[in-house]
PDB file of C-alpha atoms in Angstrom:
ATOM      1  CA  ASP A 140      -5.730 -13.811 -13.941  1.00  0.00           C
ATOM      2  CA  ALA A 141      -4.134 -15.133 -10.379  1.00  0.00           C
ATOM      3  CA  GLY A 142      -3.137 -11.406  -9.453  1.00  0.00           C
ATOM      4  CA  VAL A 143      -0.395 -11.003  -7.240  1.00  0.00           C
ATOM      5  CA  THR A 144       0.915 -13.957  -5.194  1.00  0.00           C
ATOM      6  CA  GLN A 145       3.156 -14.004  -2.396  1.00  0.00           C
ATOM      7  CA  SER A 146       5.054 -17.152  -0.948  1.00  0.00           C
ATOM      8  CA  PRO A 147       5.185 -18.262   2.122  1.00  0.00           C
ATOM      9  CA  THR A 148       1.901 -16.984   3.764  1.00  0.00           C
ATOM     10  CA  HIS A 149       3.562 -17.266   7.024  1.00  0.00           C
ATOM     11  CA  LEU A 150       7.073 -17.341   8.229  1.00  0.00           C
ATOM     12  CA  ILE A 151       8.698 -17.809  11.819  1.00  0.00           C
ATOM     13  CA  LYS A 152      12.409 -16.949  12.260  1.00  0.00           C
ATOM     14  CA  THR A 153      14.741 -16.433  15.130  1.00  0.00           C
ATOM     15  CA  ARG A 154      16.848 -13.231  15.348  1.00  0.00           C
ATOM     16  CA  GLY A 155      20.102 -13.442  13.341  1.00  0.00           C
ATOM     17  CA  GLN A 156      19.013 -15.623  10.676  1.00  0.00           C
ATOM     18  CA  GLN A 157      18.089 -14.697   7.171  1.00  0.00           C
ATOM     19  CA  VAL A 158      14.883 -14.945   4.984  1.00  0.00           C
ATOM     20  CA  THR A 159      13.922 -14.745   1.260  1.00  0.00           C
ATOM     21  CA  LEU A 160      10.011 -13.620   0.388  1.00  0.00           C
ATOM     22  CA  ARG A 161       8.760 -14.337  -2.931  1.00  0.00           C
ATOM     23  CA  CYS A 162       6.305 -12.419  -5.146  1.00  0.00           C
ATOM     24  CA  SER A 163       4.897 -13.227  -8.552  1.00  0.00           C
ATOM     25  CA  PRO A 164       3.291 -10.125 -10.178  1.00  0.00           C
ATOM     26  CA  LYS A 165       0.083  -9.625 -11.666  1.00  0.00           C
ATOM     27  CA  SER A 166       0.063 -11.147 -15.525  1.00  0.00           C
ATOM     28  CA  GLY A 167       1.285  -8.037 -17.668  1.00  0.00           C
ATOM     29  CA  HIS A 168       3.201  -6.208 -14.998  1.00  0.00           C
ATOM     30  CA  ASP A 169       6.820  -5.582 -14.727  1.00  0.00           C
ATOM     31  CA  THR A 170       7.262  -3.226 -11.912  1.00  0.00           C
ATOM     32  CA  VAL A 171       7.458  -4.913  -8.608  1.00  0.00           C
ATOM     33  CA  SER A 172       7.573  -2.923  -5.090  1.00  0.00           C
ATOM     34  CA  TRP A 173       7.615  -4.102  -1.579  1.00  0.00           C
ATOM     35  CA  TYR A 174       6.238  -2.803   1.745  1.00  0.00           C
ATOM     36  CA  GLN A 175       6.600  -3.635   5.200  1.00  0.00           C
ATOM     37  CA  GLN A 176       3.708  -3.178   7.391  1.00  0.00           C
ATOM     38  CA  ALA A 177       4.163  -3.600  10.969  1.00  0.00           C
ATOM     39  CA  LEU A 178       1.210  -4.160  13.385  1.00  0.00           C
ATOM     40  CA  GLY A 179      -1.159  -1.240  13.404  1.00  0.00           C
ATOM     41  CA  GLN A 180       0.708   0.580  10.925  1.00  0.00           C
ATOM     42  CA  GLY A 181       0.332   1.731   7.135  1.00  0.00           C
ATOM     43  CA  PRO A 182       2.711   0.234   4.588  1.00  0.00           C
ATOM     44  CA  GLN A 183       6.225   1.428   4.398  1.00  0.00           C
ATOM     45  CA  PHE A 184       7.900   1.807   1.015  1.00  0.00           C
ATOM     46  CA  ILE A 185      11.053  -0.561   1.091  1.00  0.00           C
ATOM     47  CA  PHE A 186      12.229  -0.614  -2.857  1.00  0.00           C
ATOM     48  CA  GLN A 187      10.845  -1.043  -6.213  1.00  0.00           C
ATOM     49  CA  TYR A 188      12.430  -3.418  -9.168  1.00  0.00           C
ATOM     50  CA  TYR A 189      12.154  -2.731 -12.790  1.00  0.00           C
ATOM     51  CA  GLU A 190      13.908  -4.204 -15.482  1.00  0.00           C
ATOM     52  CA  GLU A 191      15.631  -6.789 -12.711  1.00  0.00           C
ATOM     53  CA  GLU A 192      16.920  -3.401 -11.020  1.00  0.00           C
ATOM     54  CA  GLU A 193      16.474  -1.822  -8.019  1.00  0.00           C
ATOM     55  CA  ARG A 194      14.858   1.656  -9.055  1.00  0.00           C
ATOM     56  CA  GLN A 195      14.130   3.475  -5.688  1.00  0.00           C
ATOM     57  CA  ARG A 196      14.465   2.373  -2.427  1.00  0.00           C
ATOM     58  CA  GLY A 197      13.013   3.923   0.963  1.00  0.00           C
ATOM     59  CA  ASN A 198      14.404   4.281   4.519  1.00  0.00           C
ATOM     60  CA  PHE A 199      15.502   0.774   5.145  1.00  0.00           C
ATOM     61  CA  PRO A 200      19.177  -0.611   5.877  1.00  0.00           C
ATOM     62  CA  ASP A 201      21.143  -2.521   3.808  1.00  0.00           C
ATOM     63  CA  ARG A 202      19.968  -5.612   5.432  1.00  0.00           C
ATOM     64  CA  PHE A 203      17.196  -5.497   3.181  1.00  0.00           C
ATOM     65  CA  SER A 204      17.956  -6.363  -0.318  1.00  0.00           C
ATOM     66  CA  GLY A 205      16.064  -7.839  -3.520  1.00  0.00           C
ATOM     67  CA  HIS A 206      15.942  -9.372  -7.022  1.00  0.00           C
ATOM     68  CA  GLN A 207      13.863  -9.394  -9.737  1.00  0.00           C
ATOM     69  CA  PHE A 208      14.134 -11.946 -12.396  1.00  0.00           C
ATOM     70  CA  PRO A 209      13.510 -12.251 -16.079  1.00  0.00           C
ATOM     71  CA  ASN A 210      10.047 -13.252 -15.654  1.00  0.00           C
ATOM     72  CA  TYR A 211       9.440 -10.162 -13.452  1.00  0.00           C
ATOM     73  CA  SER A 212       8.969 -12.147 -10.338  1.00  0.00           C
ATOM     74  CA  SER A 213      10.834 -11.000  -7.440  1.00  0.00           C
ATOM     75  CA  GLU A 214      12.433 -11.895  -4.113  1.00  0.00           C
ATOM     76  CA  LEU A 215      13.123  -9.769  -0.903  1.00  0.00           C
ATOM     77  CA  ASN A 216      15.993 -10.947   1.233  1.00  0.00           C
ATOM     78  CA  VAL A 217      16.379  -9.883   4.733  1.00  0.00           C
ATOM     79  CA  ASN A 218      19.534 -10.483   6.606  1.00  0.00           C
ATOM     80  CA  ALA A 219      20.601 -10.578  10.298  1.00  0.00           C
ATOM     81  CA  LEU A 220      16.956 -10.690  11.492  1.00  0.00           C
ATOM     82  CA  LEU A 221      15.870  -8.653  14.216  1.00  0.00           C
ATOM     83  CA  LEU A 222      12.719  -8.543  16.358  1.00  0.00           C
ATOM     84  CA  GLY A 223      11.609  -5.299  14.897  1.00  0.00           C
ATOM     85  CA  ASP A 224      11.530  -6.900  11.407  1.00  0.00           C
ATOM     86  CA  SER A 225       8.470  -8.738  12.464  1.00  0.00           C
ATOM     87  CA  ALA A 226       5.806  -7.639  10.189  1.00  0.00           C
ATOM     88  CA  LEU A 227       3.631  -8.043   6.998  1.00  0.00           C
ATOM     89  CA  TYR A 228       5.584  -7.999   3.983  1.00  0.00           C
ATOM     90  CA  LEU A 229       3.497  -6.818   0.963  1.00  0.00           C
ATOM     91  CA  CYS A 230       4.354  -7.175  -2.660  1.00  0.00           C
ATOM     92  CA  ALA A 231       2.926  -5.053  -5.337  1.00  0.00           C
ATOM     93  CA  SER A 232       2.989  -5.190  -8.974  1.00  0.00           C
ATOM     94  CA  ARG A 233       1.858  -2.358 -11.776  1.00  0.00           C
ATOM     95  CA  GLY A 234       2.683  -2.495 -15.523  1.00  0.00           C
ATOM     96  CA  GLY A 235       3.097  -0.145 -18.437  1.00  0.00           C
ATOM     97  CA  SER A 236       4.559   3.450 -18.240  1.00  0.00           C
ATOM     98  CA  GLY A 237       1.278   5.248 -17.962  1.00  0.00           C
ATOM     99  CA  ALA A 238       1.321   8.022 -15.162  1.00  0.00           C
ATOM    100  CA  TYR A 239      -2.060   6.366 -13.971  1.00  0.00           C
ATOM    101  CA  ASN A 240      -1.039   3.026 -13.635  1.00  0.00           C
ATOM    102  CA  GLU A 241      -2.531   1.084 -10.733  1.00  0.00           C
ATOM    103  CA  GLN A 242      -0.720  -0.858  -8.107  1.00  0.00           C
ATOM    104  CA  PHE A 243      -2.160  -4.085  -7.048  1.00  0.00           C
ATOM    105  CA  PHE A 244      -1.178  -5.775  -3.977  1.00  0.00           C
ATOM    106  CA  GLY A 245      -0.405  -9.318  -2.734  1.00  0.00           C
ATOM    107  CA  PRO A 246      -2.019 -10.688   0.248  1.00  0.00           C
ATOM    108  CA  GLY A 247       1.255 -10.450   1.815  1.00  0.00           C
ATOM    109  CA  THR A 248       3.659 -12.759   4.025  1.00  0.00           C
ATOM    110  CA  ARG A 249       3.546 -12.598   7.793  1.00  0.00           C
ATOM    111  CA  LEU A 250       7.004 -12.808   9.284  1.00  0.00           C
ATOM    112  CA  THR A 251       7.497 -13.353  12.764  1.00  0.00           C
ATOM    113  CA  VAL A 252      10.831 -12.946  14.175  1.00  0.00           C
ATOM    114  CA  LEU A 253      11.727 -14.485  17.625  1.00  0.00           C
TER     115      LEU A 253
ATOM    116  CA  ALA B 273       8.068  15.440   1.176  1.00  0.00           C
ATOM    117  CA  GLN B 274       5.080  13.284   0.945  1.00  0.00           C
ATOM    118  CA  SER B 275       3.174  12.501   4.127  1.00  0.00           C
ATOM    119  CA  VAL B 276      -0.582  11.204   4.708  1.00  0.00           C
ATOM    120  CA  THR B 277      -2.392  11.882   8.174  1.00  0.00           C
ATOM    121  CA  GLN B 278      -5.457  10.088   9.052  1.00  0.00           C
ATOM    122  CA  LEU B 279      -7.657  11.417  11.904  1.00  0.00           C
ATOM    123  CA  GLY B 280      -8.980   8.526  13.884  1.00  0.00           C
ATOM    124  CA  SER B 281      -7.459   5.125  14.132  1.00  0.00           C
ATOM    125  CA  HIS B 282     -10.828   3.913  15.032  1.00  0.00           C
ATOM    126  CA  VAL B 283     -14.120   4.825  13.667  1.00  0.00           C
ATOM    127  CA  SER B 284     -17.365   3.237  15.034  1.00  0.00           C
ATOM    128  CA  VAL B 285     -20.848   3.537  12.641  1.00  0.00           C
ATOM    129  CA  SER B 286     -24.042   1.941  12.866  1.00  0.00           C
ATOM    130  CA  GLU B 287     -25.316   0.085  10.115  1.00  0.00           C
ATOM    131  CA  GLY B 288     -26.997   2.297   7.612  1.00  0.00           C
ATOM    132  CA  ALA B 289     -25.218   5.276   8.991  1.00  0.00           C
ATOM    133  CA  LEU B 290     -22.865   7.597   6.860  1.00  0.00           C
ATOM    134  CA  VAL B 291     -19.368   6.711   6.754  1.00  0.00           C
ATOM    135  CA  LEU B 292     -16.689   9.387   7.150  1.00  0.00           C
ATOM    136  CA  LEU B 293     -13.051   8.634   7.121  1.00  0.00           C
ATOM    137  CA  ARG B 294     -10.705  11.543   7.344  1.00  0.00           C
ATOM    138  CA  CYS B 295      -7.366  12.219   5.481  1.00  0.00           C
ATOM    139  CA  ASN B 296      -5.136  15.121   4.913  1.00  0.00           C
ATOM    140  CA  TYR B 297      -2.064  15.130   3.079  1.00  0.00           C
ATOM    141  CA  SER B 298       1.141  17.130   2.764  1.00  0.00           C
ATOM    142  CA  SER B 299       3.126  17.447  -0.826  1.00  0.00           C
ATOM    143  CA  SER B 300       5.252  19.830  -2.446  1.00  0.00           C
ATOM    144  CA  VAL B 301       2.999  19.253  -5.468  1.00  0.00           C
ATOM    145  CA  PRO B 302      -0.452  18.076  -6.212  1.00  0.00           C
ATOM    146  CA  PRO B 303      -0.308  14.574  -5.750  1.00  0.00           C
ATOM    147  CA  TYR B 304      -2.022  11.304  -6.690  1.00  0.00           C
ATOM    148  CA  LEU B 305      -4.554  10.221  -3.713  1.00  0.00           C
ATOM    149  CA  PHE B 306      -5.936   6.768  -3.103  1.00  0.00           C
ATOM    150  CA  TRP B 307      -8.031   4.785  -0.570  1.00  0.00           C
ATOM    151  CA  TYR B 308      -7.148   1.339   0.038  1.00  0.00           C
ATOM    152  CA  VAL B 309      -9.217  -1.325   1.912  1.00  0.00           C
ATOM    153  CA  GLN B 310      -7.513  -4.198   3.713  1.00  0.00           C
ATOM    154  CA  TYR B 311      -9.699  -7.059   5.194  1.00  0.00           C
ATOM    155  CA  PRO B 312      -8.208  -9.373   7.863  1.00  0.00           C
ATOM    156  CA  ASN B 313      -5.346 -11.289   6.652  1.00  0.00           C
ATOM    157  CA  GLN B 314      -5.289 -10.093   3.134  1.00  0.00           C
ATOM    158  CA  GLY B 315      -3.707  -7.695   1.022  1.00  0.00           C
ATOM    159  CA  LEU B 316      -4.510  -3.759   0.126  1.00  0.00           C
ATOM    160  CA  GLN B 317      -7.394  -3.570  -2.368  1.00  0.00           C
ATOM    161  CA  LEU B 318      -8.144  -0.049  -4.495  1.00  0.00           C
ATOM    162  CA  LEU B 319     -11.122   1.388  -3.514  1.00  0.00           C
ATOM    163  CA  LEU B 320     -10.590   4.656  -5.564  1.00  0.00           C
ATOM    164  CA  LYS B 321      -8.189   7.042  -6.917  1.00  0.00           C
ATOM    165  CA  TYR B 322      -7.736  10.850  -7.851  1.00  0.00           C
ATOM    166  CA  THR B 323      -5.245  11.763 -10.453  1.00  0.00           C
ATOM    167  CA  THR B 324      -6.696  14.605 -12.279  1.00  0.00           C
ATOM    168  CA  GLY B 325     -10.083  15.957 -13.743  1.00  0.00           C
ATOM    169  CA  ALA B 326     -13.061  15.769 -11.405  1.00  0.00           C
ATOM    170  CA  THR B 327     -12.338  15.976  -7.842  1.00  0.00           C
ATOM    171  CA  LEU B 328     -15.200  14.041  -7.064  1.00  0.00           C
ATOM    172  CA  VAL B 329     -14.335  10.501  -7.547  1.00  0.00           C
ATOM    173  CA  LYS B 330     -16.671   7.381  -7.264  1.00  0.00           C
ATOM    174  CA  GLY B 331     -15.148   3.858  -6.225  1.00  0.00           C
ATOM    175  CA  ILE B 332     -16.118   0.346  -5.355  1.00  0.00           C
ATOM    176  CA  ASN B 333     -18.740  -0.474  -2.753  1.00  0.00           C
ATOM    177  CA  GLY B 334     -20.462   2.901  -2.774  1.00  0.00           C
ATOM    178  CA  PHE B 335     -17.603   4.844  -1.493  1.00  0.00           C
ATOM    179  CA  GLU B 336     -16.495   8.069  -3.002  1.00  0.00           C
ATOM    180  CA  ALA B 337     -13.864  10.652  -2.075  1.00  0.00           C
ATOM    181  CA  GLU B 338     -13.417  14.646  -2.969  1.00  0.00           C
ATOM    182  CA  PHE B 339     -10.370  16.011  -3.317  1.00  0.00           C
ATOM    183  CA  LYS B 340     -10.327  19.462  -1.748  1.00  0.00           C
ATOM    184  CA  LYS B 341      -6.675  21.198  -2.679  1.00  0.00           C
ATOM    185  CA  SER B 342      -7.578  24.387  -0.355  1.00  0.00           C
ATOM    186  CA  GLU B 343      -7.889  21.820   2.480  1.00  0.00           C
ATOM    187  CA  THR B 344      -5.236  19.381   1.505  1.00  0.00           C
ATOM    188  CA  SER B 345      -8.044  16.792   1.922  1.00  0.00           C
ATOM    189  CA  PHE B 346      -9.214  13.580   0.004  1.00  0.00           C
ATOM    190  CA  HIS B 347     -12.007  12.369   2.948  1.00  0.00           C
ATOM    191  CA  LEU B 348     -13.665   8.743   2.246  1.00  0.00           C
ATOM    192  CA  THR B 349     -17.430   8.763   2.558  1.00  0.00           C
ATOM    193  CA  LYS B 350     -20.228   6.382   2.100  1.00  0.00           C
ATOM    194  CA  PRO B 351     -23.814   7.282   2.492  1.00  0.00           C
ATOM    195  CA  SER B 352     -24.966   4.176   4.322  1.00  0.00           C
ATOM    196  CA  ALA B 353     -22.650   1.782   5.842  1.00  0.00           C
ATOM    197  CA  HIS B 354     -22.954  -2.021   5.564  1.00  0.00           C
ATOM    198  CA  MET B 355     -21.669  -4.851   7.887  1.00  0.00           C
ATOM    199  CA  SER B 356     -19.202  -5.741   5.187  1.00  0.00           C
ATOM    200  CA  ASP B 357     -17.505  -2.530   5.078  1.00  0.00           C
ATOM    201  CA  ALA B 358     -15.732  -3.264   8.420  1.00  0.00           C
ATOM    202  CA  ALA B 359     -12.169  -3.226   7.519  1.00  0.00           C
ATOM    203  CA  GLU B 360      -8.945  -1.182   7.786  1.00  0.00           C
ATOM    204  CA  TYR B 361      -8.581   1.649   5.291  1.00  0.00           C
ATOM    205  CA  PHE B 362      -5.692   3.493   4.364  1.00  0.00           C
ATOM    206  CA  CYS B 363      -5.048   6.817   2.613  1.00  0.00           C
ATOM    207  CA  ALA B 364      -2.060   7.139   0.242  1.00  0.00           C
ATOM    208  CA  VAL B 365      -0.397   9.522  -1.845  1.00  0.00           C
ATOM    209  CA  ARG B 366       2.232   9.382  -4.906  1.00  0.00           C
ATOM    210  CA  LYS B 367       3.986  11.921  -6.536  1.00  0.00           C
ATOM    211  CA  PRO B 368       2.633  12.247 -10.078  1.00  0.00           C
ATOM    212  CA  ARG B 369       5.156  11.579 -13.069  1.00  0.00           C
ATOM    213  CA  SER B 370       8.299  11.732 -10.911  1.00  0.00           C
ATOM    214  CA  ASN B 371      11.195  10.017 -11.949  1.00  0.00           C
ATOM    215  CA  THR B 372      12.726   9.984  -8.327  1.00  0.00           C
ATOM    216  CA  GLY B 373       9.912   8.703  -6.293  1.00  0.00           C
ATOM    217  CA  ASN B 374       6.565   7.196  -7.539  1.00  0.00           C
ATOM    218  CA  GLN B 375       6.418   5.030  -4.464  1.00  0.00           C
ATOM    219  CA  PHE B 376       3.158   5.198  -2.350  1.00  0.00           C
ATOM    220  CA  TYR B 377       3.122   7.114   1.158  1.00  0.00           C
ATOM    221  CA  PHE B 378       0.116   5.347   3.047  1.00  0.00           C
ATOM    222  CA  GLY B 379      -1.149   6.792   6.262  1.00  0.00           C
ATOM    223  CA  THR B 380      -1.497   4.929   9.663  1.00  0.00           C
ATOM    224  CA  GLY B 381      -5.149   3.602   8.748  1.00  0.00           C
ATOM    225  CA  THR B 382      -8.644   3.994  10.159  1.00  0.00           C
ATOM    226  CA  SER B 383     -10.002   0.859  11.558  1.00  0.00           C
ATOM    227  CA  LEU B 384     -13.766   1.089  10.838  1.00  0.00           C
ATOM    228  CA  THR B 385     -16.394  -0.870  12.729  1.00  0.00           C
ATOM    229  CA  VAL B 386     -20.028  -1.154  11.841  1.00  0.00           C
ATOM    230  CA  ILE B 387     -22.525  -1.601  14.621  1.00  0.00           C
ATOM    231  CA  PRO B 388     -25.654  -3.657  13.864  1.00  0.00           C
TER     232      PRO B 388
END
């Protein structure tokens, strides 16, 4: 089992550009969440996808959007990049409807906006 | 609203000494509580979690934590620090069985340094 995988590992963009980050959940998992972790901070929840729909959203602007595919993989899109978007973006997956189901994190994508 | 406070952004201990990382939470209902560890350039790994039942929970790598409702705390401990414990540690909370918000709320993290 490969666990949660993310691509790319590192990315450098300039202000105003758009970026797409990708995530493949752990085998058997159907729910994917995205988090932004700024330097020196804890992860902040962006949104969660289940059954190809955004189910919950944190306090992030509409520039942040996502998608979930039938195979449960997911993309995070960020438009009109700002310097403040520089961060480690973490994807997490979990599966099943159990109340205690654990969330597994991927290694993250390091985005640098210049 | 859920929130987590981790006291001490940096903690240093000698190898073999007790590790104590503090976490206090604020929640309208008793939450689920978690400790994660993050090594450099890696994602988060679950150390342990409290959902219901016994308030003292044991996790991986010799870590344990105790849920104290009266103190709204979930401090992480390890009796004897090892060099490999040096990492960033995050406390997190999650609403139990919530339809409106089962996302995790993380603290700002505590960086643990182990001195040989």
